[in-house]
CSV table of C-alpha atoms in Angstrom, one decimal:
chain,number,residue,atom,x,y,z
L,1114,MET,CA,71.0,17.9,57.2
L,1115,VAL,CA,67.9,17.0,58.4
L,1116,LYS,CA,67.9,15.8,62.2
L,1117,GLU,CA,66.6,12.8,63.5
L,1118,ARG,CA,63.4,12.6,65.0
L,1119,LYS,CA,63.9,12.0,68.8
L,1120,VAL,CA,62.2,11.1,72.5
L,1121,ILE,CA,62.4,14.1,74.2
L,1122,LEU,CA,61.8,13.4,78.1
L,1123,ILE,CA,60.3,16.7,80.2
L,1124,SER,CA,60.0,16.7,83.3
L,1125,CYS,CA,59.0,20.0,86.2
L,1126,ASP,CA,57.6,20.9,89.0
L,1127,SER,CA,54.2,22.2,88.3
L,1128,PRO,CA,51.3,21.4,85.3
L,1129,ARG,CA,50.7,25.2,85.3
L,1130,SER,CA,53.8,26.3,83.7
L,1131,LEU,CA,54.1,23.6,81.2
L,1132,LEU,CA,51.6,26.3,79.2
L,1133,ASP,CA,52.1,29.4,80.5
L,1134,PHE,CA,56.4,28.7,80.5
L,1135,ARG,CA,56.6,25.7,78.3
L,1136,GLY,CA,53.9,26.3,75.7
L,1137,LYS,CA,55.4,27.1,72.5
L,1138,LEU,CA,58.8,25.3,73.3
L,1139,ILE,CA,56.8,22.3,72.9
L,1140,GLU,CA,55.0,23.4,69.8
L,1141,ALA,CA,59.0,24.0,68.8
L,1142,LEU,CA,59.9,20.4,69.6
L,1143,ILE,CA,56.7,18.5,68.8
L,1144,VAL,CA,56.6,19.7,64.7
L,1145,LYS,CA,59.9,17.0,64.7
L,1146,HIS,CA,59.6,15.5,67.8
L,1147,GLU,CA,58.1,12.5,69.9
L,1148,VAL,CA,57.4,15.0,73.4
L,1149,ILE,CA,57.0,13.0,76.8
L,1150,ILE,CA,55.8,15.3,80.2
L,1151,PHE,CA,56.2,14.1,83.5
L,1152,THR,CA,54.5,16.2,85.2
L,1153,PRO,CA,53.0,16.5,89.4
L,1154,LYS,CA,48.6,15.7,88.8
L,1155,ILE,CA,47.3,17.9,86.6
L,1156,GLU,CA,43.8,19.3,88.9
L,1157,HIS,CA,42.7,21.5,85.6
L,1158,PRO,CA,41.2,20.4,82.7
L,1159,GLU,CA,42.2,22.2,80.5
L,1160,ILE,CA,45.8,22.4,81.4
L,1161,LYS,CA,45.4,19.0,79.5
L,1162,SER,CA,43.1,18.8,77.4
L,1163,LYS,CA,45.0,21.7,76.1
L,1164,LEU,CA,48.9,19.1,76.1
L,1165,SER,CA,46.7,16.4,74.5
L,1166,GLU,CA,45.7,18.4,71.9
L,1167,MET,CA,49.1,18.9,71.1
L,1168,GLY,CA,50.6,15.6,70.5
L,1169,VAL,CA,52.2,15.0,74.1
L,1170,LYS,CA,51.8,11.9,76.7
L,1171,VAL,CA,51.1,13.1,80.0
L,1172,TYR,CA,52.8,10.8,82.9
L,1173,GLU,CA,51.7,12.5,86.3
L,1174,ASN,CA,53.7,12.3,89.4
L,1175,GLY,CA,53.3,13.4,93.4
L,1176,LEU,CA,55.3,15.4,93.4
L,1177,ASN,CA,55.8,18.6,96.6
L,1178,PRO,CA,58.0,21.0,94.6
L,1179,SER,CA,57.6,24.0,97.3
L,1180,ASN,CA,58.6,21.7,101.0
L,1181,VAL,CA,61.1,19.0,101.9
L,1182,SER,CA,58.8,15.6,101.9
L,1183,VAL,CA,61.0,12.7,101.6
L,1184,LEU,CA,57.7,10.4,100.3
L,1185,SER,CA,57.2,11.8,97.4
L,1186,ASP,CA,60.5,12.3,96.3
L,1187,LEU,CA,61.3,9.1,97.1
L,1188,ARG,CA,58.4,7.9,95.3
L,1189,TYR,CA,59.4,10.5,91.7
L,1190,LEU,CA,62.9,9.3,91.9
L,1191,PHE,CA,61.4,5.0,91.4
L,1192,GLU,CA,58.6,6.1,88.8
L,1193,LEU,CA,60.9,8.2,87.3
L,1194,ARG,CA,62.8,5.8,86.7
L,1195,ARG,CA,60.7,3.7,85.1
L,1196,LEU,CA,59.5,5.9,83.2
L,1197,ILE,CA,62.8,6.6,81.7
L,1198,LYS,CA,63.0,1.8,81.1
L,1199,ALA,CA,59.8,2.3,79.2
L,1200,THR,CA,60.2,5.7,76.8
L,1201,LYS,CA,64.3,5.1,76.3
L,1202,PRO,CA,63.9,8.7,75.9
L,1203,ASP,CA,67.2,10.5,74.1
L,1204,VAL,CA,67.2,13.7,75.8
L,1205,PHE,CA,66.0,14.3,78.7
L,1206,PHE,CA,64.7,18.0,79.9
L,1207,PRO,CA,64.1,19.1,83.5
L,1208,TYR,CA,63.2,22.1,84.8
L,1209,THR,CA,63.4,23.5,88.8
L,1210,PHE,CA,65.5,22.5,91.7
L,1211,LYS,CA,63.8,19.0,92.5
L,1212,PRO,CA,62.6,17.6,88.8
L,1213,VAL,CA,66.6,18.7,87.7
L,1214,ILE,CA,68.0,16.9,91.0
L,1215,TYR,CA,66.7,13.8,91.2
L,1216,GLY,CA,65.8,13.7,87.3
L,1217,ALA,CA,69.5,13.9,87.2
L,1218,PHE,CA,70.6,11.9,88.7
L,1219,VAL,CA,68.4,8.4,87.7
L,1220,ALA,CA,68.8,9.9,83.9
L,1221,ARG,CA,72.6,9.1,84.5
L,1222,PHE,CA,71.4,6.3,86.1
L,1223,CYS,CA,69.0,4.9,83.4
L,1224,ARG,CA,72.5,6.1,80.7
L,1225,VAL,CA,70.2,8.9,79.1
L,1226,ASN,CA,72.0,10.1,76.1
L,1227,HIS,CA,71.6,13.2,76.0
L,1228,ILE,CA,70.7,15.1,79.3
L,1229,THR,CA,70.1,18.8,79.8
L,1230,PRO,CA,68.6,20.6,82.8
L,1231,MET,CA,68.0,23.4,83.1
L,1232,LEU,CA,67.8,25.8,86.2
L,1233,THR,CA,65.4,28.9,85.5
L,1234,GLY,CA,66.5,30.7,88.8
L,1235,LEU,CA,68.7,29.1,91.8
L,1236,GLY,CA,66.0,30.2,94.8
L,1237,TYR,CA,66.3,30.8,98.4
L,1238,ASN,CA,69.5,27.8,98.6
L,1239,PHE,CA,71.6,31.6,96.6
L,1240,LEU,CA,70.3,33.2,98.9
L,1241,ASN,CA,73.3,35.1,101.1
L,1242,ILE,CA,70.9,37.6,102.7
L,1243,GLY,CA,72.9,38.4,106.5
L,1244,SER,CA,72.3,33.8,107.1
L,1245,ARG,CA,73.8,31.5,107.4
L,1246,LYS,CA,72.5,28.6,105.0
L,1247,THR,CA,70.3,26.1,106.8
L,1248,VAL,CA,70.8,22.6,106.5
L,1249,VAL,CA,68.1,22.2,103.1
L,1250,GLN,CA,70.5,24.6,102.2
L,1251,LYS,CA,73.6,22.5,102.6
L,1252,ILE,CA,72.0,19.5,101.5
L,1253,THR,CA,70.4,20.9,98.0
L,1254,ARG,CA,73.9,22.2,97.1
L,1255,ILE,CA,75.3,19.2,97.3
L,1256,LEU,CA,73.0,17.3,95.3
L,1257,LEU,CA,73.2,19.7,93.1
L,1258,LYS,CA,77.1,19.9,92.3
L,1259,LEU,CA,76.4,15.5,92.9
L,1260,SER,CA,73.3,15.7,89.7
L,1261,LEU,CA,75.5,18.9,87.7
L,1262,ARG,CA,78.6,16.7,87.8
L,1263,ALA,CA,81.2,17.2,85.0
L,1264,SER,CA,79.3,15.1,81.8
L,1265,LYS,CA,80.0,14.5,77.7
L,1266,ARG,CA,76.7,13.9,78.3
L,1267,LEU,CA,75.3,16.9,80.3
L,1268,GLN,CA,74.3,20.1,79.0
L,1269,ILE,CA,73.6,23.1,82.1
L,1270,ILE,CA,70.8,25.7,80.7
L,1271,PHE,CA,71.0,28.5,82.5
L,1272,GLN,CA,68.5,32.0,81.7
L,1273,ASN,CA,71.0,34.5,83.2
L,1274,LYS,CA,75.0,34.6,83.5
L,1275,ASP,CA,75.0,35.1,87.2
L,1276,ASP,CA,73.5,32.0,88.5
L,1277,TYR,CA,75.8,30.5,86.3
L,1278,ASN,CA,79.0,32.7,87.9
L,1279,THR,CA,77.6,31.7,91.6
L,1280,LEU,CA,77.7,28.2,90.1
L,1281,ILE,CA,81.7,27.9,89.4
L,1282,ARG,CA,82.2,30.4,92.5
L,1283,ALA,CA,80.8,27.7,94.8
L,1284,ASN,CA,82.3,24.9,93.3
L,1285,ILE,CA,79.3,23.0,92.5
L,1286,ILE,CA,80.0,23.1,88.5
L,1287,THR,CA,83.8,23.8,87.1
L,1288,ASP,CA,85.0,25.8,83.1
L,1289,LYS,CA,84.4,21.5,82.8
L,1290,ASN,CA,81.0,21.9,82.5
L,1291,ILE,CA,79.0,22.5,79.9
L,1292,ALA,CA,76.7,25.0,80.2
L,1293,HIS,CA,74.2,27.5,77.9
L,1294,VAL,CA,73.1,30.8,79.5
L,1295,VAL,CA,69.1,31.5,77.3
L,1296,ASN,CA,66.9,35.1,78.1
L,1297,GLY,CA,64.4,33.6,80.6
L,1298,SER,CA,61.5,31.7,79.2
L,1299,GLY,CA,61.0,33.9,76.8
L,1300,VAL,CA,57.3,36.5,75.9
L,1301,ASP,CA,55.1,36.3,73.3
L,1302,LEU,CA,54.9,39.1,71.9
L,1303,SER,CA,52.0,38.6,70.0
L,1304,HIS,CA,49.6,37.8,73.0
L,1305,TYR,CA,51.1,39.9,75.0
L,1306,GLU,CA,50.0,43.0,72.5
L,1307,TYR,CA,51.2,46.9,73.9
L,1308,SER,CA,48.4,48.8,75.0
L,1309,PRO,CA,48.8,52.2,76.0
L,1310,PRO,CA,49.1,52.5,79.6
L,1311,ASP,CA,46.2,55.1,81.6
L,1312,LEU,CA,48.8,58.3,82.5
L,1313,ASN,CA,45.9,60.0,84.0
L,1314,ASN,CA,45.2,58.1,86.3
L,1315,ILE,CA,48.6,55.7,87.9
L,1316,SER,CA,48.1,52.5,88.6
L,1317,PHE,CA,50.4,49.5,90.4
L,1318,LEU,CA,50.3,46.0,89.5
L,1319,MET,CA,52.4,43.3,90.9
L,1320,ILE,CA,51.8,39.0,90.1
L,1321,SER,CA,53.3,37.6,92.6
L,1322,ARG,CA,53.1,34.5,94.8
L,1323,LEU,CA,52.7,35.8,97.9
L,1324,ILE,CA,56.6,35.1,99.3
L,1325,ASN,CA,58.2,37.3,101.1
L,1326,ALA,CA,61.7,37.2,98.8
L,1327,LYS,CA,59.4,38.2,96.2
L,1328,GLY,CA,59.5,41.3,97.7
L,1329,ILE,CA,55.6,41.4,99.4
L,1330,LYS,CA,56.7,43.3,102.2
L,1331,GLU,CA,57.4,45.7,100.3
L,1332,TYR,CA,55.3,46.6,97.7
L,1333,TYR,CA,52.5,46.0,101.2
L,1334,TYR,CA,54.5,49.2,103.1
L,1335,ALA,CA,55.8,51.3,99.7
L,1336,ALA,CA,51.8,51.4,98.7
L,1337,LYS,CA,51.4,52.0,102.0
L,1338,GLN,CA,54.0,55.1,101.9
L,1339,ILE,CA,53.0,56.6,99.1
L,1340,LYS,CA,49.2,56.3,99.9
L,1341,GLU,CA,49.7,58.4,102.7
L,1342,LYS,CA,50.7,61.3,99.6
L,1343,PHE,CA,48.5,60.3,96.5
L,1344,PRO,CA,44.8,58.9,98.7
L,1345,GLU,CA,44.3,58.4,95.0
L,1346,VAL,CA,47.2,56.2,93.7
L,1347,VAL,CA,45.8,53.2,92.6
L,1348,PHE,CA,47.8,48.7,94.0
L,1349,LYS,CA,47.1,45.3,92.7
L,1350,LEU,CA,48.9,42.4,94.3
L,1351,ILE,CA,47.2,39.2,92.2
L,1352,GLY,CA,49.1,35.6,93.0
L,1353,PRO,CA,48.4,32.7,94.9
L,1354,TYR,CA,49.2,32.2,99.1
L,1355,ASP,CA,49.6,29.1,99.8
L,1356,GLU,CA,51.7,26.7,101.3
L,1357,ASN,CA,54.8,27.7,101.2
L,1358,ILE,CA,58.1,27.7,103.8
L,1359,ASP,CA,58.8,31.2,102.9
L,1360,ALA,CA,54.8,31.9,102.7
L,1361,ILE,CA,53.9,35.5,104.0
L,1362,SER,CA,52.3,36.4,107.7
L,1363,ALA,CA,49.0,35.7,107.9
L,1364,ASP,CA,48.8,39.0,109.5
L,1365,LEU,CA,50.8,40.2,106.6
L,1366,PHE,CA,48.0,38.2,104.1
L,1367,SER,CA,45.2,39.8,106.4
L,1368,LYS,CA,46.2,43.5,106.2
L,1369,ILE,CA,46.7,42.9,102.4
L,1370,LYS,CA,43.3,41.6,102.1
L,1371,SER,CA,41.4,44.0,104.7
L,1372,ASP,CA,42.7,47.0,105.4
L,1373,GLY,CA,41.9,48.7,101.7
L,1374,THR,CA,46.2,49.8,100.7
L,1375,ILE,CA,45.7,47.1,98.1
L,1376,GLN,CA,43.1,46.0,95.8
L,1377,TYR,CA,44.2,41.5,96.2
L,1378,PHE,CA,43.4,39.5,93.2
L,1379,GLY,CA,44.2,36.3,93.6
L,1380,LEU,CA,45.1,34.0,91.1
L,1381,VAL,CA,43.7,34.4,88.4
L,1382,ASP,CA,43.8,33.2,84.6
L,1383,ASP,CA,45.1,35.5,82.5
L,1384,VAL,CA,47.0,38.5,84.3
L,1385,ARG,CA,46.5,40.3,81.0
L,1386,PRO,CA,43.4,42.7,81.7
L,1387,TYR,CA,44.8,44.1,85.2
L,1388,ILE,CA,48.1,45.4,83.0
L,1389,ASN,CA,45.9,46.7,80.3
L,1390,GLN,CA,44.4,48.7,82.7
L,1391,SER,CA,47.5,49.2,85.0
L,1392,SER,CA,50.4,51.6,84.6
L,1393,VAL,CA,53.9,49.9,86.4
L,1394,ILE,CA,54.7,47.4,86.8
L,1395,VAL,CA,56.4,46.2,90.2
L,1396,LEU,CA,58.2,43.1,91.7
L,1397,PRO,CA,61.3,44.3,93.4
L,1398,SER,CA,61.9,40.2,94.7
L,1399,TYR,CA,65.8,38.9,95.9
L,1400,TYR,CA,64.4,35.4,96.1
L,1401,GLY,CA,67.0,33.9,92.9
L,1402,GLU,CA,64.8,34.3,89.8
L,1403,GLY,CA,65.6,32.9,86.6
L,1404,VAL,CA,64.2,36.1,84.5
L,1405,PRO,CA,60.6,37.0,86.4
L,1406,ARG,CA,57.7,36.0,83.5
L,1407,CYS,CA,55.7,38.7,85.1
L,1408,LEU,CA,58.2,41.9,83.4
L,1409,LEU,CA,58.1,40.8,80.6
L,1410,GLU,CA,54.5,40.0,80.3
L,1411,GLY,CA,54.8,44.2,81.4
L,1412,MET,CA,57.4,45.0,79.4
L,1413,ALA,CA,55.1,43.1,76.1
L,1414,MET,CA,52.0,44.8,77.2
L,1415,GLY,CA,53.8,48.4,77.1
L,1416,ARG,CA,53.9,49.2,80.8
L,1417,ALA,CA,57.6,50.2,83.0
L,1418,VAL,CA,59.0,49.0,86.0
L,1419,ILE,CA,60.3,49.1,89.1
L,1420,THR,CA,62.4,46.4,90.4
L,1421,CYS,CA,65.8,45.1,92.1
L,1422,ASN,CA,69.3,45.6,91.7
L,1423,SER,CA,68.9,41.7,92.2
L,1424,VAL,CA,69.7,38.4,90.4
L,1425,GLY,CA,67.6,37.6,87.3
L,1426,CYS,CA,65.6,40.7,87.6
L,1427,ARG,CA,68.1,43.0,86.4
L,1428,GLU,CA,68.8,41.1,83.2
L,1429,THR,CA,65.0,42.8,82.5
L,1430,ILE,CA,66.5,47.1,83.2
L,1431,ASN,CA,67.9,48.1,79.1
L,1432,PRO,CA,71.5,49.6,80.0
L,1433,LEU,CA,71.2,52.0,77.6
L,1434,LEU,CA,70.3,54.8,79.9
L,1435,ARG,CA,68.5,57.0,76.7
L,1436,LYS,CA,66.5,53.8,75.6
L,1437,ALA,CA,65.7,53.2,79.5
L,1438,ASN,CA,62.8,50.7,80.4
L,1439,GLY,CA,62.8,51.3,83.7
L,1440,PHE,CA,64.5,51.9,87.6
L,1441,LEU,CA,66.2,49.0,89.4
L,1442,VAL,CA,65.9,49.7,93.5
L,1443,PRO,CA,68.0,48.1,96.4
L,1444,ILE,CA,66.8,45.0,97.9
L,1445,LYS,CA,64.2,45.6,100.8
L,1446,ASP,CA,64.5,49.2,100.4
L,1447,ILE,CA,61.0,50.9,100.8
L,1448,GLN,CA,61.9,53.8,100.8
L,1449,GLN,CA,63.5,53.2,98.1
L,1450,LEU,CA,61.3,51.7,96.3
L,1451,ALA,CA,58.9,54.2,97.7
L,1452,SER,CA,60.8,57.1,95.5
L,1453,LYS,CA,61.0,55.2,91.8
L,1454,MET,CA,56.6,54.8,92.5
L,1455,GLU,CA,56.5,58.7,93.2
L,1456,TYR,CA,58.2,59.6,90.2
L,1457,TYR,CA,56.4,57.9,88.1
L,1458,ILE,CA,53.5,59.4,89.5
L,1459,ARG,CA,55.0,63.7,89.6
L,1460,HIS,CA,56.6,62.4,85.7
L,1461,THR,CA,53.5,60.5,83.7
L,1462,ASP,CA,55.6,61.2,80.0
L,1463,ASP,CA,58.0,59.0,81.3
L,1464,VAL,CA,55.6,55.8,82.4
L,1465,ALA,CA,54.9,56.3,78.5
L,1466,ARG,CA,58.7,56.2,77.2
L,1467,PHE,CA,59.7,54.1,79.6
L,1468,GLY,CA,56.5,51.5,78.3
L,1469,LEU,CA,58.0,52.6,74.5
L,1470,ASN,CA,61.2,51.2,75.5
L,1471,GLY,CA,59.9,48.1,77.3
L,1472,ARG,CA,58.5,47.0,74.9
L,1473,LYS,CA,61.0,47.5,72.4
L,1474,TYR,CA,63.7,45.9,74.7
L,1475,ALA,CA,61.5,42.9,75.1
L,1476,SER,CA,61.2,42.0,70.9
L,1477,GLU,CA,64.8,42.8,70.6
L,1478,LYS,CA,65.9,40.5,73.7
L,1479,PHE,CA,63.5,38.6,75.0
L,1480,ASP,CA,61.5,36.9,72.5
L,1481,VAL,CA,59.9,34.1,73.3
L,1482,ASN,CA,60.2,33.0,69.2
L,1483,LYS,CA,64.2,33.7,69.5
L,1484,VAL,CA,64.7,32.2,72.6
L,1485,ASN,CA,63.1,28.9,71.8
L,1486,GLN,CA,65.1,28.8,68.6
L,1487,THR,CA,68.2,28.6,70.4
L,1488,MET,CA,66.3,26.0,73.1
L,1489,VAL,CA,65.1,23.8,69.9
L,1490,ASN,CA,69.2,23.4,69.2
L,1491,ILE,CA,70.1,23.6,72.5
L,1492,LEU,CA,68.0,19.4,72.8
L,1493,GLU,CA,68.7,19.1,69.3
L,1494,GLY,CA,72.0,19.5,69.4
L,1495,ALA,CA,72.1,17.7,72.3
């Protein structure tokens, strides 16, 4: 049976994510459906150009994703309501926190028939690292519960089972909610091609925004320990240092840039050359990820992994020991992180073996075409 053509409205909190994380999905949807994008202002002309070439309609807003801004948040609500009234979407697909929370409210109010919010990780709001919940966390949980209340018109998409169980335990959703779990955002195996790692010059690469919960401090101090024993080993870091409630301290940022422990490259447009020139990918994150894209990119290119035994990150490590592709370390454990780094330095055969296993695991579980087919089926069948 041929499915009817639908108007699908996508709302996000970052224009970069539209191509980096949803590009292939948009390409798959645009074949049969009209796709409309509601995004914060696009600063990069190449993103606008590519979206235009793909045939999607783009509407911009002033949403600030990283910080609380009552004015911009209210403006987003009113602008989205106006856009929904004008375009009359059949499906509303918001992803990340603010678009999910605010967007689901507005879509319900406007009586959109099918609302399919996707939670790409729960972030700070559900971290339980020895501190009481902040006012912002409490408010976020209340709003999330209201926006995700069970309805035949609402289907929630998760990127890992842990997030679903967390919201069930927190009584934010119930077993009456219609929910799906997909394998992250997937990775394009044709774009991130396999290349053998350099086993003669072991190097480690971390790709991340410079925020505390991503484990930047842990990576820096583990690297410092290893450099004392193996001064020839290289540590690299890619990612922006920008305004964020959890940005690393100015002092740590200054050390990263200047003391020689880590080679810092800032934000780059294409991570592939950096992965290609590295042996192992590291992400000691306890942020509350969906499934970290940087780990999938490294796995696709045949790189062994070190990451944390935390939500989302643990999804990337094959549980079968004979098909091991990396190590899980406890969160905030600098000693264990350094220990696994040293293991790779002393066992270079496993750097290559784990890398090959990671490529196979990425192909089996995280191939973007498989993930997107599931997503298309959810959106079309909504």
